[in-house]
GROMACS .gro file of C-alpha atoms in nm:
model
  149
    1MET     CA    1   0.025  -0.247  -0.443
    2ALA     CA    2   0.070  -0.178  -0.749
    3ASP     CA    3   0.289   0.127  -0.924
    4SER     CA    4   0.006   0.419  -0.951
    5ASP     CA    5  -0.100   0.378  -0.655
    6MET     CA    6   0.237   0.428  -0.503
    7ILE     CA    7   0.260   0.722  -0.754
    8LYS     CA    8  -0.064   0.869  -0.546
    9LEU     CA    9   0.075   0.742  -0.187
   10TYR     CA   10   0.418   0.964  -0.250
   11SER     CA   11   0.238   1.227  -0.394
   12GLY     CA   12   0.459   1.533  -0.460
   13ARG     CA   13   0.388   1.769  -0.186
   14ILE     CA   14   0.406   1.464   0.046
   15LEU     CA   15   0.768   1.399  -0.105
   16GLU     CA   16   0.816   1.777  -0.058
   17LEU     CA   17   0.726   1.842   0.313
   18THR     CA   18   0.968   1.497   0.352
   19THR     CA   19   1.192   1.788   0.313
   20SER     CA   20   1.115   2.062   0.524
   21ILE     CA   21   1.078   1.896   0.858
   22PRO     CA   22   1.109   2.167   1.149
   23HIS     CA   23   1.241   2.228   1.431
   24THR     CA   24   1.490   1.919   1.423
   25ARG     CA   25   1.687   2.001   1.706
   26ARG     CA   26   1.669   1.820   2.056
   27LEU     CA   27   1.589   2.090   2.338
   28GLU     CA   28   1.848   2.084   2.577
   29ALA     CA   29   1.570   2.130   2.855
   30PRO     CA   30   1.249   1.981   2.783
   31ASP     CA   31   0.941   1.995   3.015
   32ALA     CA   32   0.847   1.594   2.843
   33THR     CA   33   1.016   1.436   2.568
   34VAL     CA   34   0.839   1.115   2.449
   35ARG     CA   35   0.940   0.844   2.219
   36LYS     CA   36   0.724   0.652   1.977
   37ARG     CA   37   0.829   0.373   1.793
   38SER     CA   38   0.635   0.206   1.484
   39PRO     CA   39   0.676  -0.170   1.589
   40LEU     CA   40   0.498  -0.263   1.225
   41CYS     CA   41   0.808  -0.039   0.971
   42GLY     CA   42   1.011  -0.010   1.235
   43SER     CA   43   0.952   0.463   1.200
   44SER     CA   44   1.124   0.619   1.516
   45VAL     CA   45   1.026   0.970   1.676
   46ILE     CA   46   1.148   1.143   1.994
   47VAL     CA   47   0.943   1.463   2.080
   48ASP     CA   48   1.022   1.759   2.286
   49LEU     CA   49   0.853   2.004   2.426
   50SER     CA   50   0.846   2.247   2.688
   51VAL     CA   51   0.554   2.391   2.762
   52GLU     CA   52   0.419   2.844   2.876
   53ASN     CA   53   0.079   2.942   2.988
   54GLY     CA   54  -0.012   2.541   2.855
   55ARG     CA   55   0.047   2.628   2.518
   56VAL     CA   56   0.360   2.417   2.334
   57ALA     CA   57   0.698   2.695   2.374
   58LEU     CA   58   0.918   2.522   2.236
   59PHE     CA   59   0.913   2.190   2.059
   60GLY     CA   60   1.167   1.945   1.848
   61GLN     CA   61   1.210   1.607   1.758
   62ASP     CA   62   1.467   1.394   1.622
   63VAL     CA   63   1.221   1.191   1.351
   64LYS     CA   64   1.337   0.881   1.175
   65ALA     CA   65   1.029   0.738   0.938
   66CYS     CA   66   0.946   0.647   0.614
   67ALA     CA   67   0.812   0.946   0.365
   68LEU     CA   68   0.438   0.934   0.510
   69GLY     CA   69   0.557   0.951   0.904
   70GLN     CA   70   0.816   1.271   0.761
   71ALA     CA   71   0.522   1.438   0.565
   72SER     CA   72   0.283   1.375   0.981
   73ALA     CA   73   0.626   1.499   1.082
   74ALA     CA   74   0.647   1.814   0.893
   75VAL     CA   75   0.266   1.918   0.970
   76VAL     CA   76   0.286   1.901   1.254
   77GLY     CA   77   0.584   2.120   1.359
   78GLN     CA   78   0.455   2.344   1.097
   79ALA     CA   79   0.215   2.386   1.327
   80ILE     CA   80   0.231   2.334   1.710
   81ILE     CA   81   0.407   2.609   1.839
   82GLY     CA   82   0.159   2.821   2.035
   83ARG     CA   83  -0.099   2.489   2.071
   84THR     CA   84  -0.300   2.400   2.342
   85ARG     CA   85  -0.306   2.072   2.448
   86HIS     CA   86  -0.684   2.058   2.366
   87GLU     CA   87  -0.620   2.132   2.000
   88ILE     CA   88  -0.301   1.798   1.995
   89GLU     CA   89  -0.519   1.551   2.086
   90THR     CA   90  -0.846   1.703   1.842
   91ALA     CA   91  -0.529   1.672   1.594
   92ARG     CA   92  -0.470   1.344   1.723
   93ASP     CA   93  -0.806   1.239   1.678
   94GLN     CA   94  -0.851   1.344   1.384
   95LEU     CA   95  -0.541   1.211   1.216
   96ARG     CA   96  -0.688   0.850   1.334
   97ASP     CA   97  -1.035   0.891   1.257
   98MET     CA   98  -0.927   1.052   0.891
   99LEU     CA   99  -0.727   0.735   0.868
  100LYS     CA  100  -0.939   0.464   0.983
  101SER     CA  101  -1.296   0.546   0.982
  102ASP     CA  102  -1.275   0.785   0.655
  103GLY     CA  103  -1.340   1.150   0.893
  104PRO     CA  104  -1.297   1.458   0.752
  105ALA     CA  105  -0.883   1.639   0.762
  106PRO     CA  106  -0.844   1.754   1.108
  107ASP     CA  107  -0.920   2.108   1.177
  108ALA     CA  108  -0.673   2.369   1.135
  109PRO     CA  109  -0.335   2.438   1.222
  110PHE     CA  110  -0.311   2.033   1.161
  111ASP     CA  111  -0.571   2.083   0.846
  112GLY     CA  112  -0.187   2.034   0.626
  113LEU     CA  113  -0.278   1.690   0.703
  114GLU     CA  114  -0.460   1.609   0.451
  115VAL     CA  115  -0.199   1.561   0.253
  116LEU     CA  116  -0.213   1.233   0.413
  117SER     CA  117  -0.609   1.122   0.366
  118PRO     CA  118  -0.444   0.865  -0.014
  119ALA     CA  119  -0.332   0.680   0.317
  120LYS     CA  120  -0.581   0.580   0.393
  121ASP     CA  121  -0.632   0.292   0.200
  122TYR     CA  122  -0.320   0.135   0.425
  123LYS     CA  123  -0.336   0.026   0.697
  124ASN     CA  124   0.011  -0.075   0.762
  125ARG     CA  125   0.101   0.354   0.736
  126HIS     CA  126  -0.143   0.458   0.990
  127ALA     CA  127   0.100   0.354   1.244
  128SER     CA  128   0.387   0.539   1.105
  129ILE     CA  129   0.154   0.852   1.047
  130LEU     CA  130   0.055   0.918   1.368
  131LEU     CA  131   0.370   0.868   1.547
  132ALA     CA  132   0.436   1.230   1.598
  133ILE     CA  133   0.116   1.364   1.673
  134GLU     CA  134   0.059   1.135   1.913
  135ALA     CA  135   0.379   1.148   2.071
  136ALA     CA  136   0.331   1.542   2.071
  137ALA     CA  137  -0.003   1.478   2.299
  138GLU     CA  138   0.127   1.224   2.504
  139ALA     CA  139   0.456   1.476   2.562
  140PHE     CA  140   0.274   1.758   2.623
  141ALA     CA  141   0.025   1.545   2.866
  142GLN     CA  142   0.326   1.448   3.151
  143ALA     CA  143   0.529   1.808   3.056
  144GLU     CA  144   0.182   1.957   3.269
  145GLU     CA  145   0.149   1.612   3.446
  146SER     CA  146   0.537   1.700   3.564
  147ALA     CA  147   0.412   2.103   3.625
  148CYS     CA  148   0.082   1.937   3.895
  149ALA     CA  149   0.407   1.763   4.013
   0.00000   0.00000   0.00000
């Protein structure tokens, strides 16, 4: 990766997001907890989630990731409270499509993930970027399954 490519990829906005990750406290009694790790780079995230009336009521995350994974977790954390499973899964699919198929940025309220669009050319970064939203989607599914059991 050339220096100019690195500068483009790690924009000021991405670096700013890494310093403002919300909901970094783990929940004491979540409805579900999911751990995700990117085997390629070692980035990891733990997501705790509680659901009430079909929406995220409480959210906590422990993020140990590169700047791109941290920026993604920051955007997810800012948008996730009050979201439905469908909204989270749609955002996950749209983010994946943006990175892998040059699709548009995710819809609001996850549209802030657009800041990560320069990473589409760096496939080795995709797994880290997807960690937080994939963990949140999986946790929501687990929470709903537990509630039905």
